[in-house]
Coordinates of C-alpha atoms in Angstrom, one line a residue:
M272 CA -20.8 -5.5 22.4
N273 CA -18.6 -2.4 22.2
P274 CA -19.0 -1.0 18.6
H275 CA -15.4 0.0 18.5
F276 CA -14.3 -3.6 19.4
T277 CA -16.7 -5.0 16.8
F278 CA -15.2 -2.7 14.1
R279 CA -11.7 -3.8 15.1
I280 CA -12.6 -7.5 14.7
V281 CA -14.3 -7.0 11.4
L282 CA -11.4 -4.9 10.0
L283 CA -8.8 -7.4 11.2
C284 CA -10.7 -10.3 9.6
A285 CA -11.0 -8.4 6.4
L286 CA -7.2 -7.7 6.4
L287 CA -6.4 -11.3 7.1
L288 CA -8.6 -12.5 4.3
V289 CA -6.9 -10.2 1.9
A290 CA -3.5 -11.5 3.0
S291 CA -4.5 -15.2 3.3
P292 CA -5.2 -17.0 0.1
V293 CA -5.3 -20.8 -0.2
F294 CA -2.0 -22.4 0.9
A295 CA -0.7 -25.9 1.0
G296 CA 1.5 -26.9 4.0
F297 CA 5.2 -26.3 4.1
D298 CA 7.4 -28.8 2.2
E299 CA 8.4 -31.5 4.6
A300 CA 12.0 -31.3 3.4
L301 CA 12.5 -27.9 4.9
S302 CA 14.8 -27.9 7.9
G303 CA 12.7 -26.2 10.6
T304 CA 12.2 -22.5 11.4
P305 CA 14.7 -20.1 9.8
K306 CA 16.9 -18.5 12.4
A307 CA 17.8 -14.8 12.7
W308 CA 20.4 -13.3 10.3
Q309 CA 22.9 -10.9 11.9
Q310 CA 25.9 -11.4 9.7
G311 CA 25.8 -8.4 7.5
Q312 CA 24.7 -4.7 7.3
W313 CA 21.0 -5.8 7.7
Q314 CA 19.6 -7.7 10.5
I315 CA 16.7 -10.2 10.1
T316 CA 14.9 -11.4 13.3
P317 CA 11.5 -13.0 14.1
L318 CA 8.7 -10.5 14.7
Q319 CA 7.8 -10.2 18.5
T320 CA 4.7 -8.9 20.1
S321 CA 6.8 -6.2 21.7
D322 CA 7.6 -4.9 18.1
D323 CA 4.0 -3.8 17.5
R324 CA 4.7 0.0 17.8
L325 CA 7.8 -0.1 15.7
Y326 CA 6.1 -2.3 13.1
Y327 CA 3.2 0.1 13.0
R328 CA 5.5 3.1 12.6
A329 CA 7.4 1.3 9.8
H330 CA 4.4 0.5 7.5
Q331 CA 2.4 3.6 8.3
G332 CA 5.4 5.8 7.6
S333 CA 5.5 4.5 4.0
A334 CA 1.8 3.5 3.7
D335 CA 1.0 5.4 0.5
Y336 CA 4.2 4.1 -1.2
L337 CA 3.7 0.5 -0.1
Y338 CA 0.0 0.5 -1.0
H339 CA 1.0 1.3 -4.5
V340 CA 4.0 -1.0 -5.0
L341 CA 2.9 -4.1 -3.1
G342 CA -0.5 -4.7 -4.8
W343 CA -1.9 -6.1 -1.5
S344 CA -4.5 -3.4 -0.8
W345 CA -2.3 -2.8 2.3
P346 CA -1.3 -0.9 4.3
T347 CA -3.9 1.8 4.6
K348 CA -4.1 4.8 6.9
K349 CA -7.3 3.3 8.4
I350 CA -5.3 0.7 10.3
S351 CA -5.3 1.7 14.0
P352 CA -2.6 0.9 16.5
E353 CA -5.0 -1.6 18.1
V354 CA -5.7 -3.4 14.9
N355 CA -2.0 -3.4 14.1
A356 CA -1.3 -5.0 17.5
D357 CA -3.9 -7.7 16.8
M358 CA -2.2 -8.4 13.4
V359 CA 1.2 -8.7 15.1
R360 CA -0.1 -11.1 17.6
H361 CA -1.6 -13.2 14.7
H362 CA 1.7 -13.3 12.9
V363 CA 3.6 -14.3 16.1
A364 CA 1.1 -17.0 16.8
Q365 CA 1.5 -18.4 13.2
H366 CA 5.2 -18.3 13.7
E367 CA 5.0 -20.3 17.0
R368 CA 2.8 -22.9 15.3
K369 CA 5.2 -23.0 12.3
A370 CA 2.2 -22.3 10.0
A371 CA 4.0 -19.2 8.6
F372 CA 7.0 -17.2 9.6
T373 CA 7.3 -13.4 9.9
Y374 CA 10.6 -11.5 10.3
V375 CA 11.5 -7.8 10.6
V376 CA 14.4 -6.0 9.0
R377 CA 16.6 -3.5 10.8
H378 CA 20.0 -2.0 10.3
T379 CA 22.4 -4.1 12.3
G380 CA 22.5 -2.7 15.9
E381 CA 19.6 -0.3 15.5
E382 CA 16.1 -0.5 16.9
G383 CA 13.9 0.9 14.2
I384 CA 12.1 -1.6 11.9
L385 CA 12.7 -1.0 8.1
G386 CA 10.8 -3.8 6.6
A387 CA 9.2 -7.2 7.0
I388 CA 9.6 -10.7 5.4
Y389 CA 6.8 -13.3 5.3
L390 CA 7.6 -17.0 4.6
T391 CA 4.5 -19.0 3.9
P392 CA 3.5 -22.2 2.1
V393 CA 3.0 -21.8 -1.6
N394 CA -0.2 -20.1 -2.7
M395 CA -2.1 -22.8 -4.6
E396 CA -4.5 -20.3 -6.2
R397 CA -1.7 -19.6 -8.8
R398 CA -2.2 -22.9 -10.6
H399 CA -3.6 -21.0 -13.6
V400 CA -0.2 -19.1 -14.1
P401 CA 1.7 -20.3 -17.3
N402 CA 4.9 -22.1 -16.8
F403 CA 4.2 -22.4 -13.1
N404 CA 3.9 -25.6 -11.0
P405 CA 3.3 -25.0 -7.3
N406 CA 4.6 -28.4 -6.5
E407 CA 8.1 -27.4 -7.6
F408 CA 8.4 -25.0 -4.7
S409 CA 9.0 -25.6 -1.0
A410 CA 7.8 -22.2 0.3
E411 CA 6.9 -18.6 -0.8
V412 CA 8.6 -15.4 0.4
T413 CA 7.1 -11.9 0.2
F414 CA 8.4 -8.7 1.8
W415 CA 8.3 -4.9 2.0
F416 CA 10.8 -2.3 2.9
T417 CA 10.3 1.3 4.0
Q418 CA 11.2 4.2 1.7
G419 CA 14.0 5.0 4.2
A420 CA 15.5 1.5 3.8
E421 CA 15.3 1.7 0.0
S422 CA 17.1 5.0 -0.1
A423 CA 19.9 4.0 2.4
D424 CA 23.5 4.0 1.3
D425 CA 23.6 0.2 1.7
S426 CA 20.2 -0.5 0.1
E427 CA 21.9 -2.6 -2.6
R428 CA 22.6 -5.2 0.1
L429 CA 19.0 -5.7 1.1
L430 CA 18.0 -8.3 -1.4
Q431 CA 21.5 -9.8 -1.5
E432 CA 21.4 -10.5 2.2
L433 CA 17.8 -11.7 2.2
I434 CA 18.7 -14.3 -0.5
M435 CA 21.9 -15.3 1.4
W436 CA 19.8 -15.8 4.6
L437 CA 17.3 -18.0 2.8
T438 CA 20.0 -20.0 1.1
E439 CA 21.8 -20.5 4.4
E440 CA 18.7 -21.5 6.4
W441 CA 16.9 -23.6 3.8
P442 CA 19.8 -24.8 1.5
Q443 CA 17.7 -27.5 -0.2
A444 CA 14.6 -25.3 -0.7
K445 CA 13.2 -23.9 -3.9
V446 CA 11.5 -20.7 -2.9
L447 CA 8.9 -18.7 -4.9
M448 CA 9.2 -15.0 -4.8
P449 CA 6.2 -13.0 -6.2
V450 CA 6.8 -9.3 -6.6
H451 CA 4.3 -6.9 -8.0
S452 CA 5.2 -5.3 -11.3
D453 CA 5.1 -1.8 -9.7
Y454 CA 7.8 -2.6 -7.1
T455 CA 10.6 -1.1 -9.2
F456 CA 13.2 -1.1 -6.4
V457 CA 13.0 -4.9 -6.0
H458 CA 13.0 -5.6 -9.7
E459 CA 16.1 -3.4 -10.1
Q460 CA 17.9 -5.2 -7.3
M461 CA 17.0 -8.6 -8.6
L462 CA 18.3 -7.6 -12.1
A463 CA 21.6 -6.4 -10.5
L464 CA 21.8 -9.9 -8.9
E465 CA 21.2 -11.5 -12.2
H466 CA 17.8 -12.9 -11.3
E467 CA 14.9 -12.6 -13.8
P468 CA 11.2 -13.5 -13.4
F469 CA 10.3 -16.8 -15.1
T470 CA 6.6 -16.0 -15.5
E471 CA 3.8 -13.5 -14.6
D472 CA 0.6 -13.8 -12.7
A473 CA -1.7 -11.6 -14.8
E474 CA -4.5 -11.7 -12.2
T475 CA -2.4 -10.2 -9.4
G476 CA 0.1 -8.3 -11.4
D477 CA 3.0 -10.2 -9.8
L478 CA 6.2 -11.2 -11.5
L479 CA 7.4 -14.6 -10.2
Y480 CA 11.0 -15.3 -9.3
R481 CA 12.6 -18.6 -8.4
L482 CA 15.2 -18.7 -5.6
P483 CA 18.0 -19.6 -5.4

């Protein structure tokens, strides 16, 4: 077997293991796949396989920053375009099976990707967290934004529109939002929107928010 191909497969599996803890299924009360959001200054659309180069450019352009603030041991500069394309295909396949949903964030009417949103079933490995019952939540949302998005003039609308989108698409859902303690931009935005974390996962360094 081609050694370069073997390395790609091993690295992809390692990355997916890092990003794929133990999940239950989605809450049966959820009303299908969330649709695109194109009602504000930011646009949220499902990730497509054709987005692979723009997706790669987005996370690699802010790789050092995101590695620090996300707490996911991702992204790294070792990710090749080929491995990235494999990851995008994996996300798209999950989306099509409704096992998990991946969206990309753009300025409305523009091509460049400025972030990504991941909707998954709740991570059941957090059962040890104080004041947390995973059965109270329908789904879990995580995300990242590029440094360019976070410094944009309308960056204060990012979290606001994300929450509006979730509320509109899943009005009956209780969504868990874990955010690493180092992700200052998000915590400041959540505070401005009068959302406070209700507990902390000391093992991962995540502060947990409840939406809506």
